[in-house]
Amino acid sequence: MIKPTKRLFSFQFKLDAVRRFQAGESKAALARELQLSSPELIEKWARQYRTEGEDGLRPKPKGRPRTNPEAPAQPESELQRLRRENERLRAEVAFLGKVQALRDEERR
């Protein structure tokens, strides 16, 4: 059994389809003419075009953005470190308080 490959559409193809749709052509007729799997694709592209402009139709990079391993990590300031530790300790105290309240409730 051969698995159908996912069609990739160029930016210009999508832009032309959206402009024709906005000019008044029906999405069903456009989908048939352009041999799309669904008229909903044109509607989706039109929505992206309305919200993000032309950039919404451009291909997006796949996966996670790359990090630069050569960029030095900024050292955490003493104040930031203490604030983070303070927040962790507050969460720990709150957790232990809830555990104690549950134990007291069980004893009743």
Steps between C-alpha positions, in 0.01 A plus 500: 500500500644835398454784746401826330752776555394826651485771236695813571370822354720795415443844643401633157250215443328573832502876441344462155231268635416739785484802270268317260282394796487859627410618149182294523573154362348218702734293711350175369561595136853618581577179690388289203695710250817504711459131590495560874385228739248731667348846449574560868867548408414819313293622793787424740748687278261796471468512881879493539531774237245720682665463840872490413518646151723347237736363766221268616523315167878465497646161600592472866816322618428158647592397852660686783701813434874439510697631792840653460739283705773762469294770672615529859231448760441816701594448861207526737523795734501440875165676532340279232640187662369599843156589365478164321607316816252701708216405267598132513509507881158669518356228275659235719354651819155523338522137392606382845216703655250324275647159590469585870139615451414172325658298782306701761178441301564122494544489877156653559 
